[in-house]
Amino acid sequence: MVYLTRKAEFSASHYYDNPSFSPEENRQLFGKCNNPNGHGHNYTLEVTVKGEVDTRSGFVVDLKQLKEILQREVLDALDHRFLNKEVPEFFTLIPTTENLAISIWQRLAPKLQKAQLHRVRVYETPDLFVDYYGEA
Amino acid sequence: MKAHLTRRYRFSASHRLHSDAMADEENAATYGKCNNPHGHGHNYALEVTVSGPVDERSGMVCNLVDLDGFVRREIIERFDLQNLNMLPEFARMVPTTENLCAVIHDILQRGFTLAHLEKVRMEETMMNSFEYAGGAELRR
């Protein structure tokens, strides 16, 4: 089994708010992140796939295809967007880094054919990242 | 759904690697420059990884404010700008980064109860790093 990781970057804005909480509860739980005008990050995404090396191509996965899938399913949807307002899953889900990692997994997993998705890592800043392994 | 969250912190400290169980020549041979009696310092980077179900109401594994507060109070304030050899933790233990990793893992394991501690990773310099998962296998 060989693991291959592809990196990508995107920039997006978001804010944290749970409509079932009162404004005070939201401010207390989410602090500055509750500002409804949003704020932004330069996210770094690392997608790791795993599989056996194909004897004919020497590839775990065709990197060109992986790049295209990443571009179409993730970057086109998230890059330079206000996540809460423009990305459907975040109309209801809070766009934390945790939920972003899960959402990216769910966007990618059904589109990958040969290689199996192993891990999605999302850096919100160089000092904070979330890993999601597809676990329930 | 279960996710892993990693937060990175920094602190600086000095240490001297010297074992009372070894003669001076053996200490010098084992630790080289790190055995310099006056000690030397590093800018350490600490990565703490916790895991747990993503809370549906907050979207979080745990609130970063809580994790940051715990690490600042219990770890950064204890070790930052200190000589590690002077601290009680290292009275009988060589302050290698291996041991520092285990000490920090223990502090988190005992005191931080809001998420499951997965591992502690420490960079002593940009060229070397250490990971400790409390005896469990590391996840790729």
Short mmCIF file of C-alpha atoms in Angstrom, two decimals, chain A residues 3-9 44-49 61-71 75 104 108 112 117 119-123:
data_model
loop_
_atom_site.label_atom_id
_atom_site.label_comp_id
_atom_site.label_asym_id
_atom_site.label_seq_id
_atom_site.Cartn_x
_atom_site.Cartn_y
_atom_site.Cartn_z
CA TYR A 3 -0.03 6.74 0.24
CA LEU A 4 -0.03 9.80 -1.97
CA THR A 5 -0.77 13.32 -0.75
CA ARG A 6 -1.79 16.23 -2.94
CA LYS A 7 -1.84 19.77 -1.59
CA ALA A 8 -4.10 22.63 -2.63
CA GLU A 9 -4.88 26.08 -1.33
CA THR A 44 -4.35 24.63 2.90
CA LEU A 45 -5.84 21.30 1.98
CA GLU A 46 -3.97 18.00 1.93
CA VAL A 47 -5.74 15.05 0.38
CA THR A 48 -4.17 11.65 0.98
CA VAL A 49 -5.20 8.64 -1.09
CA VAL A 61 -3.55 7.24 -8.80
CA ASP A 62 -3.42 9.34 -11.94
CA LEU A 63 -2.40 12.65 -10.42
CA LYS A 64 -3.86 14.58 -13.34
CA GLN A 65 -7.28 13.08 -12.65
CA LEU A 66 -6.93 13.69 -8.91
CA LYS A 67 -6.08 17.34 -9.58
CA GLU A 68 -9.09 17.71 -11.86
CA ILE A 69 -11.43 16.16 -9.29
CA LEU A 70 -10.00 18.39 -6.56
CA GLN A 71 -10.41 21.44 -8.72
CA LEU A 75 -11.73 24.37 -5.18
CA ILE A 104 -14.42 17.94 1.55
CA LEU A 108 -14.28 13.70 -2.92
CA LEU A 112 -12.45 8.73 -6.64
CA LEU A 117 -9.42 8.27 0.11
CA ARG A 119 -7.32 11.33 4.93
CA VAL A 120 -8.43 14.91 4.41
CA ARG A 121 -6.36 17.47 6.29
CA VAL A 122 -7.45 21.10 6.36
CA TYR A 123 -5.20 23.81 7.75
#
